[in-house]
Short mmCIF file of C-alpha atoms in Angstrom, two decimals:
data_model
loop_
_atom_site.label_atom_id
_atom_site.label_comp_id
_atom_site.label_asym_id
_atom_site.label_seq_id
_atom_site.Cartn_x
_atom_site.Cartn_y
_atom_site.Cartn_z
CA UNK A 1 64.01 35.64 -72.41
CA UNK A 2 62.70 39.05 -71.39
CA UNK A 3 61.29 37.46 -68.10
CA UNK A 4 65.31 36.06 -67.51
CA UNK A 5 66.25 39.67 -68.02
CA UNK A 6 63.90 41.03 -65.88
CA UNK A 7 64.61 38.52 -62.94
CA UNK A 8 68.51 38.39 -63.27
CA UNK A 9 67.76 42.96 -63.28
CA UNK A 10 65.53 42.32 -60.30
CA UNK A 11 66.78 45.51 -57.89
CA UNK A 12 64.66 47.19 -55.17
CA UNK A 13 63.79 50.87 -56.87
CA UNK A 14 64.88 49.89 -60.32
CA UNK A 15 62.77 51.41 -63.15
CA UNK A 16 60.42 50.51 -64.68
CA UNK A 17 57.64 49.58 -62.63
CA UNK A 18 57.50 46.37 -64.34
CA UNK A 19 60.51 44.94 -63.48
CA UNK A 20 58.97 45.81 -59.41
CA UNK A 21 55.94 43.66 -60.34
CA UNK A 22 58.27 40.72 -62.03
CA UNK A 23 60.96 41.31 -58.81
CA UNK A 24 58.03 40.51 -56.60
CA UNK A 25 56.49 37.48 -58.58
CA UNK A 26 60.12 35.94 -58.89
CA UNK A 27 60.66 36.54 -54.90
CA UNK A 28 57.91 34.07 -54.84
CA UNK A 29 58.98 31.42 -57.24
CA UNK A 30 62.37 31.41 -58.08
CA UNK A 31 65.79 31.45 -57.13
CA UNK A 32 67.23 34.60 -57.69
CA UNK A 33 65.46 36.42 -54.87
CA UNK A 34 66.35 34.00 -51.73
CA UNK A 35 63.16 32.15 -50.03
CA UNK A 36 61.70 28.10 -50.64
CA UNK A 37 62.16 27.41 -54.06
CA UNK A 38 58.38 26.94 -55.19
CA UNK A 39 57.30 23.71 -56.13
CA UNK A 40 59.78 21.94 -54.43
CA UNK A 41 59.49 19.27 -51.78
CA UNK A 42 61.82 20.43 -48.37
CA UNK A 43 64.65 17.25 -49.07
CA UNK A 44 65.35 18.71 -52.55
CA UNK A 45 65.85 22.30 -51.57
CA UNK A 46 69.86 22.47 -51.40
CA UNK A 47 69.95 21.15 -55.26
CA UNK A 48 68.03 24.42 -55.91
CA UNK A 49 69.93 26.80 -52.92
CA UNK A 50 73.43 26.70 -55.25
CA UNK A 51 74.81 29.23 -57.54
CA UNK A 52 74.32 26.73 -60.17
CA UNK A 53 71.74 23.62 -61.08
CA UNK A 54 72.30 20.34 -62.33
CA UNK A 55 70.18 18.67 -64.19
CA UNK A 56 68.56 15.76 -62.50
CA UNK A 57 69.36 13.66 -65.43
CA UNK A 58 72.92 14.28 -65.99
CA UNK A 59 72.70 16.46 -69.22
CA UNK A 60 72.90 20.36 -68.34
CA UNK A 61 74.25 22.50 -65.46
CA UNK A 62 72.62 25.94 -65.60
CA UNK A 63 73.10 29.03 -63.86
CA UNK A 64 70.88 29.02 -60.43
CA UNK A 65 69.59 31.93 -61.81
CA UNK A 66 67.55 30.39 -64.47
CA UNK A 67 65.54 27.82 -62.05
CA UNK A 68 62.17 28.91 -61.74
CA UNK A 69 62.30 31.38 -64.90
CA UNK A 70 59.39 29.70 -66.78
CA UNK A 71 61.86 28.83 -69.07
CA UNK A 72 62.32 25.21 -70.12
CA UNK A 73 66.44 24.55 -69.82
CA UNK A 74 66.61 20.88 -68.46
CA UNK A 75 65.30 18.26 -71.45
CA UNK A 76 64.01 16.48 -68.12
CA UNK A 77 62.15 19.79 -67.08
CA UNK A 78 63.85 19.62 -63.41
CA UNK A 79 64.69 23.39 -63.49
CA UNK A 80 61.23 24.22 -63.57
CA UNK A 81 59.26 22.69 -60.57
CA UNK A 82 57.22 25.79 -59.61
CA UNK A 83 55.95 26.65 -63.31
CA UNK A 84 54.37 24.91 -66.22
CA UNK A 85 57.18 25.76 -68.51
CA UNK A 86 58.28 22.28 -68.84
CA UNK A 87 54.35 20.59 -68.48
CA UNK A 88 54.90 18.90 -72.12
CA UNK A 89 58.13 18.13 -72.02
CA UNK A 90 57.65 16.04 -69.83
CA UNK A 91 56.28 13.44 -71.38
CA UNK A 92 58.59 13.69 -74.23
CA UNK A 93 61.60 12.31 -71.74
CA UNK A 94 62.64 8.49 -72.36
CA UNK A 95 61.69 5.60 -69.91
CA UNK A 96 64.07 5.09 -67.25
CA UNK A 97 65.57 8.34 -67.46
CA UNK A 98 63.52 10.37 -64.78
CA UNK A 99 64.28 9.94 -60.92
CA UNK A 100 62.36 13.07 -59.82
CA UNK A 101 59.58 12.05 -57.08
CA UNK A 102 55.64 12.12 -57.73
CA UNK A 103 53.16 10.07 -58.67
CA UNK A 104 54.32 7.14 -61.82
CA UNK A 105 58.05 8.99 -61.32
CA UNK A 106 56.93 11.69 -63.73
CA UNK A 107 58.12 15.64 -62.05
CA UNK A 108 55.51 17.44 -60.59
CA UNK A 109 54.81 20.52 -57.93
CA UNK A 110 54.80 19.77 -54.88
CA UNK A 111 52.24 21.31 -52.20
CA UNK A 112 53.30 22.05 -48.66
CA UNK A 113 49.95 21.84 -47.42
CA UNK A 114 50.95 23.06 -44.28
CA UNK A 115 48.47 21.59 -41.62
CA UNK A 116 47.03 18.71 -43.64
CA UNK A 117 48.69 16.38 -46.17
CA UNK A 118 51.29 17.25 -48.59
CA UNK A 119 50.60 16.10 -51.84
CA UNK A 120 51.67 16.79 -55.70
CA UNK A 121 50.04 17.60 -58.47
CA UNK A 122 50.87 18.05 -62.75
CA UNK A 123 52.88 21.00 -63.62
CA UNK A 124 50.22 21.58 -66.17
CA UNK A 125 47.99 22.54 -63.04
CA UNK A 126 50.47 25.04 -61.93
CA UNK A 127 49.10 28.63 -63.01
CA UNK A 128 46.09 27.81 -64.52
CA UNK A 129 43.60 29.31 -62.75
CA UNK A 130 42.29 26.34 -60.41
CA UNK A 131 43.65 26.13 -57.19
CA UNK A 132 44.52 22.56 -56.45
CA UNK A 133 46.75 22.72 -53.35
CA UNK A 134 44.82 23.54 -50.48
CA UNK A 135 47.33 25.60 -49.45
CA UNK A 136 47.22 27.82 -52.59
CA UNK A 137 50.97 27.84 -53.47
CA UNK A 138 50.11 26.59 -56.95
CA UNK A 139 49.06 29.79 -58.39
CA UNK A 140 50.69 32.64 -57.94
CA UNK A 141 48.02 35.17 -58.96
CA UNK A 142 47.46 37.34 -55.09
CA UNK A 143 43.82 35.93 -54.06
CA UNK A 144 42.69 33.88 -56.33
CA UNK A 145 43.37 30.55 -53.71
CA UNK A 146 42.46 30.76 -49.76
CA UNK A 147 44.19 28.50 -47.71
CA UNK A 148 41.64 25.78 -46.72
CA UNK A 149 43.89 23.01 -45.54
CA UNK A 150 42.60 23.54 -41.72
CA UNK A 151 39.12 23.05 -42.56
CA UNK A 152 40.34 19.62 -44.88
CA UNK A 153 42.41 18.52 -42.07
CA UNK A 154 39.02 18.25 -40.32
CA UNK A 155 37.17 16.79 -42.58
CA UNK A 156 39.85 14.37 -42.93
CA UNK A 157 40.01 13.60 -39.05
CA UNK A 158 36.19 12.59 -39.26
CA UNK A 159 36.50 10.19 -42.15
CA UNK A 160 39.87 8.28 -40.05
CA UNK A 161 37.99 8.36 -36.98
CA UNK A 162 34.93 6.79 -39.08
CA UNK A 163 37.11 4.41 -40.26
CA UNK A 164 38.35 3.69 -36.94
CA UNK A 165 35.15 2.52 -36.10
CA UNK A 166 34.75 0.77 -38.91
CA UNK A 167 37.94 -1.29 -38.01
CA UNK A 168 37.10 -1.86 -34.60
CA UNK A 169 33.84 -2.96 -35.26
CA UNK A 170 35.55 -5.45 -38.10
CA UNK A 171 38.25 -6.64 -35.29
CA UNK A 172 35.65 -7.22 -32.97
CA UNK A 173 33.24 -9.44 -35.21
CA UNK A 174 36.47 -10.96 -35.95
CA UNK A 175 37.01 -12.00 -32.57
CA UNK A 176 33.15 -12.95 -32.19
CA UNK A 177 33.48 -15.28 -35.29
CA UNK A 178 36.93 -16.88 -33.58
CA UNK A 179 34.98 -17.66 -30.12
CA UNK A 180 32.14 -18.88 -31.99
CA UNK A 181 34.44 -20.98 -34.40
CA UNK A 182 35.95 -22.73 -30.90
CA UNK A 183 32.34 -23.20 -29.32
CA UNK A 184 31.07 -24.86 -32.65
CA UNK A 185 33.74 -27.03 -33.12
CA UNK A 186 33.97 -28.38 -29.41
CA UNK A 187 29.66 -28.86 -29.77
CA UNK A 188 30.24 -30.68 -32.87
CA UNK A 189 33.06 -32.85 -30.92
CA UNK A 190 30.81 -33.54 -28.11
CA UNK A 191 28.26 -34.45 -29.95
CA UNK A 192 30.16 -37.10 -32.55
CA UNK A 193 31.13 -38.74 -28.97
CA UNK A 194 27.47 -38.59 -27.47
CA UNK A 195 26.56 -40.22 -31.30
CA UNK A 196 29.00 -43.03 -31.36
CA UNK A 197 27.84 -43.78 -27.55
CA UNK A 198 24.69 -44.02 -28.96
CA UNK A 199 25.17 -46.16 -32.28
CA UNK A 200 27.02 -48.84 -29.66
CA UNK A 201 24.44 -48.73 -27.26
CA UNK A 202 21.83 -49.61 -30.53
CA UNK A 203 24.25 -51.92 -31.59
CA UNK A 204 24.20 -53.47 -28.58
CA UNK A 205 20.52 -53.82 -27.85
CA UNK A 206 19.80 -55.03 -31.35
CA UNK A 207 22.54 -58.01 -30.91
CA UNK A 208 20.00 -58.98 -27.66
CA UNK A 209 17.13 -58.95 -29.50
CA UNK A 210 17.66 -60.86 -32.64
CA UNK A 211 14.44 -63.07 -33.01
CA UNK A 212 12.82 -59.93 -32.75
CA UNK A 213 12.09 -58.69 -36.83
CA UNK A 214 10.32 -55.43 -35.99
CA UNK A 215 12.68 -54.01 -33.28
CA UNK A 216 15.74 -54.92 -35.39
CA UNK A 217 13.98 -52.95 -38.22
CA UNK A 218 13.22 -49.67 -35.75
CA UNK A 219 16.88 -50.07 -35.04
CA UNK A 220 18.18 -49.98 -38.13
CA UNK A 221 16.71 -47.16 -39.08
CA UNK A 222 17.98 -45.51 -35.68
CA UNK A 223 21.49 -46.38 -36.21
CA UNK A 224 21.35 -45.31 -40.51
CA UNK A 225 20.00 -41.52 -38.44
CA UNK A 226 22.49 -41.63 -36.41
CA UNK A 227 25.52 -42.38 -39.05
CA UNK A 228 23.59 -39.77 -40.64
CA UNK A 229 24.41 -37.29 -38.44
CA UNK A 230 28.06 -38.26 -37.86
CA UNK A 231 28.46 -37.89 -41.11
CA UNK A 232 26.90 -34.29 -41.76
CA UNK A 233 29.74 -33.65 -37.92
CA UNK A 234 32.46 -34.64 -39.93
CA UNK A 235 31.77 -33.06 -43.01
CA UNK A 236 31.31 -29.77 -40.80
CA UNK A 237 34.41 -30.19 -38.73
CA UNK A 238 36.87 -30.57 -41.88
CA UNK A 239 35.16 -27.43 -43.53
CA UNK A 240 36.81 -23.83 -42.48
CA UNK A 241 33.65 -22.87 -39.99
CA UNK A 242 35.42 -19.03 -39.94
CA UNK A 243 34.29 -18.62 -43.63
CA UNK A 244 31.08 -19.33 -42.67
CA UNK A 245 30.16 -17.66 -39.66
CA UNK A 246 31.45 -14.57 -41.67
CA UNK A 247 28.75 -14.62 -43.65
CA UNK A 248 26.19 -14.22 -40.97
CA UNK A 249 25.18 -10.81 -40.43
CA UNK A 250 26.32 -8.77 -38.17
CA UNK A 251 23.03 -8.00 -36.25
CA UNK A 252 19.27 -8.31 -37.70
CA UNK A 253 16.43 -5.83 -36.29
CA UNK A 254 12.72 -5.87 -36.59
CA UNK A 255 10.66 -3.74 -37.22
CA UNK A 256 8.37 -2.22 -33.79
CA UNK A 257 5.81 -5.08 -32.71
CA UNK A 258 3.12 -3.41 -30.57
CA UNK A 259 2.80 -6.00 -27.30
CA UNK A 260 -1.26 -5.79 -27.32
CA UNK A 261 -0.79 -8.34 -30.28
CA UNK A 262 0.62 -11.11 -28.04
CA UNK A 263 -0.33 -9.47 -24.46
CA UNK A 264 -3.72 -7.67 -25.09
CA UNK A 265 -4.14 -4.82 -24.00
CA UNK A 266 -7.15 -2.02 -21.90
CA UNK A 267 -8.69 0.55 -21.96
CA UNK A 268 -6.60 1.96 -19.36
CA UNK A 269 -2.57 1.15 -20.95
CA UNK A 270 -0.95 2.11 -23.70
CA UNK A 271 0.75 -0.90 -25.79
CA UNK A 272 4.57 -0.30 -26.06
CA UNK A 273 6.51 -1.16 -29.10
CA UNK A 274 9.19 -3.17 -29.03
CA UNK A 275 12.32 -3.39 -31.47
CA UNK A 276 13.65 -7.35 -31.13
CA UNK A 277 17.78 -6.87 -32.54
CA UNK A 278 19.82 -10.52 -33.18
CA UNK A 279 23.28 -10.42 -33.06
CA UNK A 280 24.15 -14.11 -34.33
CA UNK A 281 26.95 -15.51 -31.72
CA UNK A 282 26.61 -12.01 -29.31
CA UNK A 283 23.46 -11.24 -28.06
CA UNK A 284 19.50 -10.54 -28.75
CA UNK A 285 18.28 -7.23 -26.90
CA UNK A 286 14.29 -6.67 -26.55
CA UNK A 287 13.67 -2.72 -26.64
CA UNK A 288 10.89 -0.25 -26.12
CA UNK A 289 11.13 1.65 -29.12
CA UNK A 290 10.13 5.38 -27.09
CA UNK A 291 9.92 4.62 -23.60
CA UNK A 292 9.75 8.41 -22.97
CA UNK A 293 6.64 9.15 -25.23
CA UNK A 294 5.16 5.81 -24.16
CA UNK A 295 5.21 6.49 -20.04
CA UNK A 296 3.69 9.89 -20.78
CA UNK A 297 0.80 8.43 -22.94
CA UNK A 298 0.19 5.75 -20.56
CA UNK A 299 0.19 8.14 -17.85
CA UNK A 300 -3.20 10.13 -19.64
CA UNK A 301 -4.61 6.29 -20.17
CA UNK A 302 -4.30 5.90 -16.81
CA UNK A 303 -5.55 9.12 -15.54
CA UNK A 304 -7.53 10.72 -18.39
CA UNK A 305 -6.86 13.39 -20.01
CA UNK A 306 -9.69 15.19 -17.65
CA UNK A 307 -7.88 14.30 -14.49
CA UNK A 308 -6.53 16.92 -12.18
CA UNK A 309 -3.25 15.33 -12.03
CA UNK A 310 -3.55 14.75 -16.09
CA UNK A 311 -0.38 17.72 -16.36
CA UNK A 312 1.83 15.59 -13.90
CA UNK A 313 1.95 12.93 -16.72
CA UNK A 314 4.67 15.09 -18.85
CA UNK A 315 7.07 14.85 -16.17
CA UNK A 316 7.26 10.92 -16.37
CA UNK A 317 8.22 11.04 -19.72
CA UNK A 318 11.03 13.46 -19.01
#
């Protein structure tokens, strides 16, 4: 009640100097002294801008005054959405009877966050000595909260542009696996018709030689390979072929193979390393792992390390 008094007293010069100190907290976070009702997200200022306040759920009207007082008047704590005043009673409201925004439809403060994201957080955070807005505005005590939404804003514009990439590397395997869907199912057509040309042209030999025991036998087993094999084509082509080519990885890497073990090598040249990377469906790229270190060492092979010209060799790794 006394800090009601002291805001609905709130006069420039008044005595004494604690009514200044409360004047200047209230111009902050209430209604009395005219600003942005604290706590408050921008659609819902005018229900806080009139000379009086209606509950949000129907039960009171209260002077404007008293919004913002850290006083509890509203059973459904609406009067209060820049304090804790109302923080428990909160959760003493029925179902189905609150309509104020935030998270599960319970009240809570919300955060300008001027510059990044606005968000909102538990009146019980409000005033209690952490700052959880990056902006700051949910304590009221001068310094305790620098604004650091700039600095989150970037961090947050490196994590979507990460994700970016991560979509448009998923989109693009996505579009590898389609093409590679297409050119498995038309090989796996072509080749049930190549099959069947087959099986009738075995047919058709064995029908010509039918005194012949031993090349009907070879046949037969020819033609039981071959229906084989159809068989394993259709089974493939009813199966969804998109599930799995998903499930081949995206690319596969070696580790560096030295080319002296399948080249040799002398006295005179420096082996390179090479990094062999598979990219089922795409591509498989053959690398030197350090080209630049490698050309320099080969140059001093080459020259010796004695040689005149020996300090010309750290320009062709450059």
């Amino acid at each position: 009640e006394n800090l009601r008094s002291a805001k609905n007293g709130c006069r420039i010069g008044e005595d004494p100097p604690v009514k200044m100190i409360l004047c200047w907290w209230f111009l902050l976070a209430s209604h009395g002294c005219k600003g942005r009702i604290r706590g408050s997200q921008p659609s819902e200022e005018a229900l806080y801008q009139a000379s009086s306040f209606q509950c949000r759920d129907g039960t009171r009207k209260i002077p404007g005054s008293q919004v913002n007082d850290d006083f509890c008047d509203c059973p459904d704590g609406s009067d209060e959405p820049g304090t804790s005043a109302c923080a428990i009673s909160r959760y003493l409201v029925r179902p189905g009877e609150e309509e104020l925004p935030g998270e599960h439809g319970k009240a809570q403060f919300y955060c300008v966050n001027e510059g990044h994201v606005p968000r909102y957080v538990p009146l019980s955070m409000v005033d209690d000595g952490f700052c959880d807005c990056c902006d700051g505005t949910d304590e009221s005590e001068a310094g305790l909260c620098s604004n650091t939404c700039t600095m989150r804003a970037k961090g947050a514009d490196g994590t979507r542009r990460k994700e970016d990439s991560v979509k448009a590397m998923a989109k693009a395997r996505k579009a590898d696996i389609g093409r590679a869907v297409a050119q498995v199912a038309q090989k796996l057509l072509q080749q049930q018709e190549e099959l069947k040309a087959r099986g009738r042209k075995i047919i058709e030999v064995a029908s010509s030689m039918k005194d012949n025991r031993m090349a009907q036998y070879r046949l037969s087993l020819q033609l039981a390979e071959l229906r084989d094999r159809l068989e394993r084509n259709d089974f493939l082509l009813t199966k969804d072929l998109r599930l799995h080519l998903a499930s081949v990885p995206t690319c596969l890497s070696t580790t560096p193979i030295s080319e002296k073990k399948f080249a040799g090598g002398t006295k005179n040249y420096v082996a390179k390393d090479y990094v062999f990377t598979y990219c089922p469906f795409r591509h498989v790229t053959q690398v030197a792992a350090d080209q630049r270190a490698w050309a320099e060492s080969n140059c001093l092979a080459r020259l010796g390390n004695a040689s005149a010209s020996a300090h010309a060799c750290a320009a062709e790794g450059q």
